[in-house]
mmCIF file of C-alpha atoms and ligand atoms in Angstrom:
data_model
loop_
_atom_site.group_PDB
_atom_site.id
_atom_site.type_symbol
_atom_site.label_atom_id
_atom_site.label_comp_id
_atom_site.label_asym_id
_atom_site.label_seq_id
_atom_site.Cartn_x
_atom_site.Cartn_y
_atom_site.Cartn_z
ATOM 1 C CA MET C 201 28.577 33.825 39.151
ATOM 2 C CA PHE C 202 32.088 33.894 37.847
ATOM 3 C CA ARG C 203 32.966 37.452 37.189
ATOM 4 C CA PHE C 204 36.321 38.869 38.427
ATOM 5 C CA ARG C 205 37.825 42.031 38.380
ATOM 6 C CA ILE C 206 40.589 41.747 36.046
ATOM 7 C CA PHE C 207 44.462 42.318 37.288
ATOM 8 C CA SER C 208 47.616 42.332 35.096
ATOM 9 C CA LEU C 209 49.616 39.677 36.573
ATOM 10 C CA VAL C 210 52.260 42.298 37.207
ATOM 11 C CA ALA C 211 50.212 43.446 40.454
ATOM 12 C CA LEU C 212 48.617 39.747 40.969
ATOM 13 C CA THR C 213 52.147 38.007 41.446
ATOM 14 C CA ILE C 214 53.870 40.943 43.578
ATOM 15 C CA GLY C 215 50.404 41.056 46.463
ATOM 16 C CA ILE C 216 49.601 37.841 46.909
ATOM 17 C CA ILE C 217 49.181 36.866 50.074
ATOM 18 C CA SER C 218 49.150 32.962 50.729
ATOM 19 C CA LEU C 219 45.716 32.658 52.689
ATOM 20 C CA LEU C 220 44.517 29.419 51.996
ATOM 21 C CA GLN C 221 42.671 27.210 54.764
ATOM 22 C CA MET C 222 43.355 23.685 55.474
ATOM 23 C CA ASN C 223 39.307 22.766 54.272
ATOM 24 C CA ALA C 224 38.734 19.682 55.597
ATOM 25 C CA CYS C 225 38.368 17.206 53.147
ATOM 26 C CA VAL C 226 33.994 16.763 52.479
ATOM 27 C CA LYS C 227 32.908 14.367 49.709
ATOM 28 C CA GLN C 228 29.503 13.359 48.198
ATOM 29 C CA GLU C 229 28.351 10.350 47.881
ATOM 30 C CA PRO C 230 28.276 9.587 44.205
ATOM 31 C CA THR C 231 24.832 9.724 42.555
ATOM 32 C CA GLN C 232 25.181 6.401 40.689
ATOM 33 C CA VAL C 233 26.974 3.885 43.154
ATOM 34 C CA ASP C 234 27.762 1.068 39.897
ATOM 35 C CA GLY C 235 30.903 1.304 40.066
ATOM 36 C CA ARG C 236 33.589 0.118 42.842
ATOM 37 C CA ASN C 237 36.990 2.108 41.298
ATOM 38 C CA VAL C 238 38.763 4.624 43.339
ATOM 39 C CA LEU C 239 40.043 7.591 41.148
ATOM 40 C CA LYS C 240 42.905 9.709 42.782
ATOM 41 C CA ILE C 241 43.115 13.539 40.973
ATOM 42 C CA VAL C 242 47.054 15.212 42.744
ATOM 43 C CA ILE C 243 45.676 19.211 41.899
ATOM 44 C CA LYS C 244 49.373 21.201 41.512
ATOM 45 C CA ASP C 245 49.321 24.230 40.812
ATOM 46 C CA HIS C 246 51.025 26.221 37.887
ATOM 47 C CA SER C 247 49.818 30.021 38.436
ATOM 48 C CA GLY C 248 52.777 30.810 40.563
ATOM 49 C CA LEU C 249 49.719 32.100 43.254
ATOM 50 C CA LEU C 250 50.050 29.395 45.216
ATOM 51 C CA GLU C 251 53.217 28.180 47.274
ATOM 52 C CA THR C 252 55.519 24.938 46.637
ATOM 53 C CA ASN C 253 55.353 22.485 49.264
ATOM 54 C CA ASP C 254 59.084 21.538 50.226
ATOM 55 C CA SER C 255 58.054 18.298 50.623
ATOM 56 C CA LEU C 256 55.344 17.134 48.099
ATOM 57 C CA HIS C 257 58.355 18.975 45.822
ATOM 58 C CA TYR C 258 54.579 20.992 43.449
ATOM 59 C CA ALA C 259 52.285 23.398 44.787
ATOM 60 C CA PRO C 260 49.291 21.864 45.812
ATOM 61 C CA VAL C 261 45.469 23.706 45.699
ATOM 62 C CA PRO C 262 43.534 22.384 49.129
ATOM 63 C CA GLY C 263 40.141 23.160 48.916
ATOM 64 C CA ALA C 264 39.958 23.078 44.962
ATOM 65 C CA LYS C 265 36.625 21.532 44.037
ATOM 66 C CA ALA C 266 37.125 19.011 41.729
ATOM 67 C CA ILE C 267 34.201 17.720 39.236
ATOM 68 C CA LEU C 268 34.048 14.667 37.567
ATOM 69 C CA LYS C 269 31.888 13.945 34.179
ATOM 70 C CA SER C 270 31.047 10.708 32.428
ATOM 71 C CA LYS C 271 30.933 11.064 28.806
ATOM 72 C CA TYR C 272 28.917 7.348 29.220
ATOM 73 C CA TYR C 273 26.652 7.490 31.757
ATOM 74 C CA TYR C 274 24.041 10.373 32.135
ATOM 75 C CA GLN C 275 21.960 10.957 35.210
ATOM 76 C CA ALA C 276 18.786 12.353 33.827
ATOM 77 C CA PRO C 277 18.199 12.965 29.691
ATOM 78 C CA ASN C 278 21.481 15.668 28.283
ATOM 79 C CA GLN C 279 22.692 15.314 32.281
ATOM 80 C CA PRO C 280 26.114 13.277 32.478
ATOM 81 C CA ALA C 281 26.542 11.251 35.670
ATOM 82 C CA THR C 282 28.421 13.843 37.462
ATOM 83 C CA PHE C 283 30.940 13.525 40.794
ATOM 84 C CA THR C 284 32.241 16.153 43.040
ATOM 85 C CA THR C 285 34.505 16.300 45.760
ATOM 86 C CA VAL C 286 37.005 18.005 47.317
ATOM 87 C CA ALA C 287 40.657 18.478 47.457
ATOM 88 C CA ASP C 288 42.211 17.773 51.170
ATOM 89 C CA SER C 289 45.383 19.257 52.222
ATOM 90 C CA ASN C 290 47.909 17.926 49.796
ATOM 91 C CA GLY C 291 45.584 18.753 46.832
ATOM 92 C CA ILE C 292 44.457 15.704 46.195
ATOM 93 C CA ALA C 293 40.558 14.886 45.524
ATOM 94 C CA GLU C 294 39.653 11.502 46.062
ATOM 95 C CA PHE C 295 36.594 9.932 44.540
ATOM 96 C CA LYS C 296 35.403 6.535 45.361
ATOM 97 C CA ASN C 297 32.804 3.954 43.843
ATOM 98 C CA ILE C 298 33.239 5.123 39.964
ATOM 99 C CA PRO C 299 31.996 3.186 37.062
ATOM 100 C CA LEU C 300 34.968 2.319 34.552
ATOM 101 C CA GLY C 301 35.119 4.601 31.470
ATOM 102 C CA ASP C 302 35.703 7.794 29.845
ATOM 103 C CA TYR C 303 35.437 11.515 31.846
ATOM 104 C CA THR C 304 36.594 14.701 31.674
ATOM 105 C CA ILE C 305 37.431 16.445 34.997
ATOM 106 C CA SER C 306 37.784 20.194 35.626
ATOM 107 C CA VAL C 307 39.046 21.635 38.652
ATOM 108 C CA GLU C 308 38.493 25.293 40.317
ATOM 109 C CA LYS C 309 39.777 27.446 43.344
ATOM 110 C CA LYS C 310 39.349 30.787 44.056
ATOM 111 C CA ILE C 311 42.244 32.497 45.591
ATOM 112 C CA PRO C 312 42.296 35.527 47.641
ATOM 113 C CA VAL C 313 44.979 38.290 46.533
ATOM 114 C CA LEU C 314 45.815 41.405 47.676
ATOM 115 C CA VAL C 315 45.627 43.731 44.716
ATOM 116 C CA LYS C 316 48.633 45.794 44.547
ATOM 117 C CA ASP C 317 48.416 49.465 43.742
ATOM 118 C CA THR C 318 44.869 49.748 45.823
ATOM 119 C CA GLY C 319 45.377 47.129 48.680
ATOM 120 C CA ASP C 320 42.289 46.055 48.099
ATOM 121 C CA MET C 321 41.496 41.866 48.364
ATOM 122 C CA ASP C 322 39.739 40.003 45.772
ATOM 123 C CA THR C 323 39.724 36.530 44.239
ATOM 124 C CA VAL C 324 40.679 35.170 40.972
ATOM 125 C CA THR C 325 40.254 31.728 40.542
ATOM 126 C CA VAL C 326 42.777 28.695 39.155
ATOM 127 C CA ARG C 327 41.530 26.228 36.932
ATOM 128 C CA GLY C 328 42.320 22.993 35.281
ATOM 129 C CA SER C 329 40.399 20.302 33.349
ATOM 130 C CA GLN C 330 41.175 17.346 30.797
ATOM 131 C CA ILE C 331 40.221 14.181 29.624
ATOM 132 C CA LEU C 332 40.867 10.665 31.673
ATOM 133 C CA ASN C 333 40.184 7.402 31.111
ATOM 134 C CA ILE C 334 39.828 5.173 34.177
ATOM 135 C CA LEU C 335 40.506 1.771 33.294
ATOM 136 C CA ASP C 336 41.433 0.062 37.068
ATOM 137 C CA VAL C 337 40.701 -0.328 39.862
ATOM 138 C CA GLU C 338 42.377 2.409 41.687
ATOM 139 C CA THR C 339 43.179 5.438 39.199
ATOM 140 C CA ILE C 340 45.818 7.760 40.057
ATOM 141 C CA ASP C 341 46.333 11.111 37.579
ATOM 142 C CA THR C 342 47.409 14.728 38.039
ATOM 143 C CA VAL C 343 45.431 17.751 36.763
ATOM 144 C CA LYS C 344 47.133 21.218 36.492
ATOM 145 C CA THR C 345 46.050 24.752 37.400
ATOM 146 C CA GLU C 346 46.638 27.927 35.911
ATOM 147 C CA LEU C 347 44.944 31.283 36.263
ATOM 148 C CA ALA C 348 42.096 31.485 33.830
ATOM 149 C CA LYS C 349 41.955 33.345 31.017
ATOM 150 C CA ALA C 350 39.389 36.303 31.875
ATOM 151 C CA SER C 351 38.652 38.189 29.140
ATOM 152 C CA ASP C 352 36.905 41.370 28.818
ATOM 153 C CA ILE C 353 35.633 40.968 25.100
ATOM 154 C CA VAL C 354 33.974 37.458 24.703
ATOM 155 C CA ILE C 355 32.089 36.198 22.057
ATOM 156 C CA ASN C 356 28.399 36.672 23.093
ATOM 157 C CA GLU C 357 26.233 34.877 20.585
ATOM 158 C CA LEU C 358 26.782 32.940 17.454
ATOM 159 C CA TYR C 359 24.206 32.503 14.727
ATOM 160 C CA TYR C 360 25.124 29.733 12.428
ATOM 161 C CA CYS C 361 21.936 27.216 11.558
ATOM 162 C CA GLY C 362 20.705 29.287 9.501
ATOM 163 C CA PRO C 363 17.036 30.995 8.900
ATOM 164 C CA GLU C 364 14.409 28.770 8.027
ATOM 165 C CA ASN C 365 13.948 27.874 4.066
ATOM 166 C CA LYS C 366 14.495 24.965 1.526
ATOM 167 C CA ALA C 367 17.011 27.320 -0.975
ATOM 168 C CA HIS C 368 20.183 26.130 1.693
ATOM 169 C CA TYR C 369 20.567 29.632 2.257
ATOM 170 C CA PHE C 370 22.598 30.243 5.481
ATOM 171 C CA TYR C 371 24.727 33.378 4.415
ATOM 172 C CA ASP C 372 22.915 35.702 7.428
ATOM 173 C CA GLN C 373 25.091 34.218 9.775
ATOM 174 C CA PHE C 374 27.308 36.063 12.650
ATOM 175 C CA VAL C 375 29.320 36.695 15.088
ATOM 176 C CA GLU C 376 27.885 39.297 18.243
ATOM 177 C CA LEU C 377 31.039 40.301 20.631
ATOM 178 C CA TYR C 378 30.648 41.542 23.898
ATOM 179 C CA ASN C 379 32.892 44.220 26.102
ATOM 180 C CA ASN C 380 31.897 42.765 29.444
ATOM 181 C CA SER C 381 33.341 45.048 31.518
ATOM 182 C CA ASP C 382 33.320 48.537 32.841
ATOM 183 C CA SER C 383 35.907 50.473 30.623
ATOM 184 C CA THR C 384 36.455 50.662 27.171
ATOM 185 C CA ARG C 385 38.597 47.923 25.491
ATOM 186 C CA TYR C 386 39.629 48.097 21.568
ATOM 187 C CA LEU C 387 39.077 45.305 18.676
ATOM 188 C CA ASP C 388 42.348 46.326 17.113
ATOM 189 C CA GLY C 389 44.227 43.702 15.991
ATOM 190 C CA LEU C 390 41.576 40.573 17.637
ATOM 191 C CA ILE C 391 41.156 37.348 15.052
ATOM 192 C CA ILE C 392 37.940 35.631 14.798
ATOM 193 C CA CYS C 393 38.843 31.827 13.769
ATOM 194 C CA ARG C 394 36.600 28.728 12.572
ATOM 195 C CA GLY C 395 37.577 25.835 14.076
ATOM 196 C CA LEU C 396 39.456 22.933 12.361
ATOM 197 C CA GLN C 397 36.184 20.245 12.444
ATOM 198 C CA LYS C 398 38.129 16.813 13.879
ATOM 199 C CA HIS C 399 38.403 15.680 17.167
ATOM 200 C CA LYS C 400 42.352 15.317 17.823
ATOM 201 C CA PRO C 401 43.474 12.579 20.195
ATOM 202 C CA ASN C 402 46.162 15.324 21.851
ATOM 203 C CA MET C 403 44.541 18.212 21.942
ATOM 204 C CA ASP C 404 43.954 18.289 25.191
ATOM 205 C CA SER C 405 47.878 18.391 25.729
ATOM 206 C CA VAL C 406 48.509 20.866 22.897
ATOM 207 C CA ASP C 407 49.560 24.455 23.495
ATOM 208 C CA TYR C 408 47.835 25.366 20.969
ATOM 209 C CA VAL C 409 43.808 25.240 18.839
ATOM 210 C CA GLN C 410 43.771 24.303 15.203
ATOM 211 C CA VAL C 411 41.578 26.570 13.226
ATOM 212 C CA ILE C 412 41.038 26.444 8.956
ATOM 213 C CA TYR C 413 40.133 30.891 8.981
ATOM 214 C CA ILE C 414 41.634 33.442 10.261
ATOM 215 C CA TYR C 415 39.695 36.694 9.864
ATOM 216 C CA GLN C 416 41.313 40.251 11.369
ATOM 217 C CA PHE C 417 40.335 43.414 13.032
ATOM 218 C CA PRO C 418 42.024 46.550 11.587
ATOM 219 C CA GLY C 419 44.974 48.052 13.211
ATOM 220 C CA VAL C 420 48.140 46.833 15.172
ATOM 221 C CA PRO C 421 47.521 43.776 18.255
ATOM 222 C CA LYS C 422 47.365 44.853 21.666
ATOM 223 C CA THR C 423 48.218 47.903 21.946
ATOM 224 C CA GLY C 424 46.063 49.404 18.888
ATOM 225 C CA ARG C 425 43.567 52.186 20.260
ATOM 226 C CA ASP C 426 41.920 53.031 17.051
ATOM 227 C CA TYR C 427 38.831 50.667 17.470
ATOM 228 C CA PRO C 428 36.515 51.024 20.882
ATOM 229 C CA ILE C 429 34.476 48.335 21.991
ATOM 230 C CA PHE C 430 32.446 50.721 24.666
ATOM 231 C CA PRO C 431 31.411 49.682 27.971
ATOM 232 C CA HIS C 432 28.559 46.750 27.740
ATOM 233 C CA GLN C 433 28.775 47.191 24.188
ATOM 234 C CA PHE C 434 27.740 44.221 21.405
ATOM 235 C CA VAL C 435 29.627 44.229 18.060
ATOM 236 C CA VAL C 436 28.011 42.167 15.280
ATOM 237 C CA ILE C 437 30.249 40.963 12.875
ATOM 238 C CA ALA C 438 27.955 39.433 9.623
ATOM 239 C CA GLN C 439 29.373 37.317 7.056
ATOM 240 C CA ASP C 440 27.771 39.580 4.741
ATOM 241 C CA ALA C 441 26.437 43.102 5.808
ATOM 242 C CA ILE C 442 23.577 43.140 3.502
ATOM 243 C CA ASP C 443 19.796 42.745 4.130
ATOM 244 C CA HIS C 444 19.518 39.150 3.663
ATOM 245 C CA SER C 445 15.738 39.346 3.471
ATOM 246 C CA GLN C 446 15.527 40.457 0.049
ATOM 247 C CA PHE C 447 17.194 37.079 -1.041
ATOM 248 C CA VAL C 448 15.171 34.804 1.502
ATOM 249 C CA ASP C 449 12.463 36.372 3.689
ATOM 250 C CA THR C 450 12.766 34.753 6.522
ATOM 251 C CA ALA C 451 16.884 35.660 6.810
ATOM 252 C CA LEU C 452 17.881 38.377 8.678
ATOM 253 C CA ASP C 453 18.557 41.978 7.638
ATOM 254 C CA LEU C 454 22.389 42.678 8.645
ATOM 255 C CA SER C 455 22.527 45.965 6.868
ATOM 256 C CA ASN C 456 23.145 47.640 10.011
ATOM 257 C CA ALA C 457 26.401 45.400 11.367
ATOM 258 C CA ASP C 458 28.940 46.497 12.727
ATOM 259 C CA TRP C 459 31.379 45.245 10.566
ATOM 260 C CA GLU C 460 31.221 42.449 8.059
ATOM 261 C CA PHE C 461 33.773 39.369 6.785
ATOM 262 C CA TYR C 462 35.730 40.059 3.971
ATOM 263 C CA ASN C 463 37.856 37.862 1.766
ATOM 264 C CA PRO C 464 39.515 39.877 -0.771
ATOM 265 C CA TYR C 465 41.323 36.759 -2.104
ATOM 266 C CA TYR C 466 38.404 35.848 -4.376
ATOM 267 C CA SER C 467 35.661 38.414 -5.583
ATOM 268 C CA GLU C 468 33.574 39.225 -3.101
ATOM 269 C CA VAL C 469 31.372 42.511 -2.665
ATOM 270 C CA ASP C 470 32.986 44.939 -0.222
ATOM 271 C CA ASN C 471 29.479 46.525 1.789
ATOM 272 C CA PRO C 472 29.775 49.709 2.876
ATOM 273 C CA ALA C 473 30.440 47.923 6.879
ATOM 274 C CA PRO C 474 33.798 48.060 7.933
ATOM 275 C CA ASN C 475 35.681 44.827 6.859
ATOM 276 C CA VAL C 476 37.205 42.026 9.379
ATOM 277 C CA THR C 477 39.533 40.711 6.975
ATOM 278 C CA ASN C 478 40.869 36.898 5.636
ATOM 279 C CA VAL C 479 44.457 36.873 6.164
ATOM 280 C CA ILE C 480 45.119 33.441 4.418
ATOM 281 C CA PRO C 481 45.564 33.637 0.731
ATOM 282 C CA ASP C 482 44.514 29.967 0.793
ATOM 283 C CA ASN C 483 41.566 30.000 1.669
ATOM 284 C CA SER C 484 38.902 31.440 -0.995
ATOM 285 C CA THR C 485 35.869 31.465 1.219
ATOM 286 C CA ASP C 486 33.841 33.543 3.021
ATOM 287 C CA PHE C 487 33.433 33.103 7.076
ATOM 288 C CA MET C 488 31.216 30.705 6.635
ATOM 289 C CA ILE C 489 31.060 28.162 9.758
ATOM 290 C CA ASN C 490 29.060 24.942 10.059
ATOM 291 C CA LEU C 491 24.905 24.546 10.233
ATOM 292 C CA VAL C 492 25.468 22.039 13.587
ATOM 293 C CA HIS C 493 29.002 21.543 15.148
ATOM 294 C CA ASN C 494 31.881 23.618 14.860
ATOM 295 C CA ASP C 495 33.746 25.908 17.083
ATOM 296 C CA VAL C 496 34.891 29.846 16.855
ATOM 297 C CA ILE C 497 37.729 31.005 18.599
ATOM 298 C CA LEU C 498 38.206 35.132 19.242
ATOM 299 C CA ALA C 499 42.295 35.414 19.801
ATOM 300 C CA ASP C 500 44.266 38.367 20.333
ATOM 301 C CA GLY C 501 46.008 38.341 16.975
ATOM 302 C CA THR C 502 49.233 37.411 17.725
ATOM 303 C CA ASP C 503 51.566 34.496 17.586
ATOM 304 C CA TYR C 504 49.679 32.497 15.019
ATOM 305 C CA TYR C 505 51.828 30.076 12.728
ATOM 306 C CA PRO C 506 50.932 27.169 10.183
ATOM 307 C CA GLY C 507 50.576 24.305 10.974
ATOM 308 C CA GLU C 508 49.564 21.472 9.384
ATOM 309 C CA VAL C 509 48.833 20.684 5.762
ATOM 310 C CA SER C 510 45.355 18.537 5.272
ATOM 311 C CA ASP C 511 45.164 15.407 2.943
ATOM 312 C CA HIS C 512 43.959 17.950 -0.098
ATOM 313 C CA GLY C 513 47.008 20.690 0.671
ATOM 314 C CA TYR C 514 45.070 23.060 2.612
ATOM 315 C CA GLN C 515 47.421 24.947 5.352
ATOM 316 C CA TYR C 516 45.576 24.689 8.883
ATOM 317 C CA TYR C 517 46.996 27.199 11.562
ATOM 318 C CA HIS C 518 47.749 26.829 14.775
ATOM 319 C CA ILE C 519 46.810 29.853 17.572
ATOM 320 C CA PRO C 520 48.171 29.328 21.176
ATOM 321 C CA ILE C 521 45.915 28.808 23.813
ATOM 322 C CA ASN C 522 47.424 31.992 25.536
ATOM 323 C CA THR C 523 46.443 34.695 23.130
ATOM 324 C CA ILE C 524 42.583 33.003 22.561
ATOM 325 C CA LEU C 525 40.337 35.566 24.391
ATOM 326 C CA ASP C 526 37.245 33.264 24.234
ATOM 327 C CA GLY C 527 36.239 30.108 22.515
ATOM 328 C CA VAL C 528 33.037 28.486 21.604
ATOM 329 C CA GLU C 529 31.751 24.992 20.462
ATOM 330 C CA TYR C 530 28.462 24.621 19.117
ATOM 331 C CA SER C 531 27.222 20.963 18.502
ATOM 332 C CA ALA C 532 23.316 20.063 17.807
ATOM 333 C CA ASN C 533 25.021 16.517 18.894
ATOM 334 C CA PRO C 534 25.484 16.303 22.891
ATOM 335 C CA ASN C 535 27.115 13.233 22.706
ATOM 336 C CA SER C 536 29.333 14.431 19.679
ATOM 337 C CA GLN C 537 33.121 14.138 20.511
ATOM 338 C CA LYS C 538 34.624 17.258 21.521
ATOM 339 C CA GLU C 539 36.745 19.358 18.488
ATOM 340 C CA LEU C 540 38.268 21.911 21.143
ATOM 341 C CA THR C 541 40.009 21.553 23.925
ATOM 342 C CA VAL C 542 37.919 21.797 26.993
ATOM 343 C CA ARG C 543 40.863 24.079 28.137
ATOM 344 C CA VAL C 544 39.125 26.469 26.246
ATOM 345 C CA ASP C 545 35.371 24.729 26.040
ATOM 346 C CA ALA C 546 34.532 22.446 28.572
ATOM 347 C CA GLY C 547 30.701 22.450 26.571
ATOM 348 C CA PHE C 548 28.729 22.688 24.046
ATOM 349 C CA ALA C 549 25.980 25.616 23.099
ATOM 350 C CA GLY C 550 23.337 24.762 20.649
ATOM 351 C CA VAL C 551 22.720 21.696 21.453
ATOM 352 C CA GLY C 552 19.414 20.055 19.692
ATOM 353 C CA ILE C 553 19.037 23.453 16.829
ATOM 354 C CA SER C 554 18.835 21.831 13.560
ATOM 355 C CA LYS C 555 19.806 22.990 10.080
ATOM 356 C CA TYR C 556 17.667 26.296 8.681
ATOM 357 C CA SER C 557 15.566 26.407 12.075
ATOM 358 C CA GLY C 558 16.547 30.050 12.152
ATOM 359 C CA LYS C 559 17.299 29.600 15.860
ATOM 360 C CA SER C 560 21.017 31.228 17.562
ATOM 361 C CA VAL C 561 22.635 31.232 20.847
ATOM 362 C CA GLU C 562 23.455 33.436 23.463
ATOM 363 C CA ARG C 563 25.392 33.698 26.942
ATOM 364 C CA ARG C 564 22.316 33.183 29.726
ATOM 365 C CA THR C 565 23.369 37.232 30.314
ATOM 366 C CA PRO C 566 25.553 39.480 28.578
ATOM 367 C CA GLY C 567 29.210 38.153 29.004
ATOM 368 C CA PHE C 568 28.106 34.892 31.226
ATOM 369 C CA ASP C 569 31.245 33.089 30.566
ATOM 370 C CA THR C 570 32.548 29.801 32.761
ATOM 371 C CA ASN C 571 34.328 28.480 29.866
ATOM 372 C CA ASN C 572 31.433 25.873 29.724
ATOM 373 C CA SER C 573 29.488 26.345 26.578
ATOM 374 C CA SER C 574 26.976 24.136 27.754
ATOM 375 C CA LEU C 575 26.524 25.740 30.928
ATOM 376 C CA ASP C 576 26.704 29.362 29.708
ATOM 377 C CA PHE C 577 24.319 29.391 26.440
ATOM 378 C CA ILE C 578 20.835 29.442 25.966
ATOM 379 C CA VAL C 579 19.171 28.590 22.792
ATOM 380 C CA LEU C 580 17.357 31.588 21.322
ATOM 381 C CA ASP C 581 14.285 30.900 18.868
ATOM 382 C CA HIS C 582 15.169 34.259 16.906
ATOM 383 C CA PRO C 583 18.716 35.853 16.904
ATOM 384 C CA THR C 584 19.362 39.481 18.412
ATOM 385 C CA PRO C 585 22.031 40.712 16.689
ATOM 386 C CA GLY C 586 23.292 43.923 18.608
ATOM 387 C CA TYR C 587 21.420 43.056 21.482
ATOM 388 C CA SER C 588 20.676 40.566 24.341
ATOM 389 C CA HIS C 589 17.454 38.369 24.943
ATOM 390 C CA GLU C 590 15.447 39.690 28.184
ATOM 391 C CA TYR C 591 16.305 37.345 30.670
HETATM 392 CA CA1 CA Y 276 31.343 38.661 3.376
HETATM 393 CA CA1 CA Y 277 32.941 46.250 4.056
HETATM 394 CA CA1 CA Y 278 35.200 31.703 27.898
HETATM 395 CA CA1 CA Y 279 22.823 39.247 20.631
#
């Protein structure tokens, strides 16, 4: 659905043509009319792709599609009440008859661009989102749009809940990456992180994501060319690249995994698969992720830094959002509080998966990524390490 070719920012910034039409204001009646409140969202572009309007003093995003989702109201089981509208010529999206309460708003707009090197036209998408609290009869707020980070390498599958067993065995967890492009990309220096399992009130306004583990591919971030991932290739990183069925017969054989997570700061066996290595000396655990609710971040491996220290003296790290290639939050419970900012992932994969059920979550089609895991992922009865389910 949202598949665009990726351009360098340099090519984009030079070649923009202003082709914005003044779209008529199209409003849809809300599906539930049990509120009388008005919400106005001023949508301001911060991508640099749209021109600032001199009298408005901001760059409006006319015609942007705005989607408001309730945190409390449902229109069907597991389907939050949703209201949709389109911004007017001043970039203002107006919703009427909205119940009071907490919402998420996400806005997006496709923008035509001229690709400088080839003269071709293409489109890119600017997006923005945030959490809103509607407390008054009329609420006015602002959402900033930016160029959506569209990475060619994405987290395609996460297997975290553990195999069916009564021994609390979950060491066959894995992360599967996928190159969603027609070009060779490189894993050099990329980091895979486990997110901090806390809802932070300020997490949608700070420019970083908090994590507790950082494991890194060998090679130099951004410029290294030693560890290719070929077009449409899947890459599996196992917690331990061994045949786990020797311990629990329902567990996975990951002896052929492409990589394994390896922590040199405690005595773990270094199996033949090459290592994605823990870089935090404080961390004495393998890349173990929660069996029901957690988030996993893939980033380019630059500019991360130590953040807070936990109550138990454990050092958390900050991953700047502009270095994040992909992030996926999963939760068995769709009403959980978000632990990963909606700017990276607006939803949850894995709703309904219980511990030790042997299930997995995978993108609907390889690489399908709208930064909303509720839409992007489906639940698989059996993991598919190194390939995709049939679709
Ligand atoms: Ca390991
Ligand atoms: Ca190894
Ligand atoms: Ca994503
Ligand atoms: Ca797979």
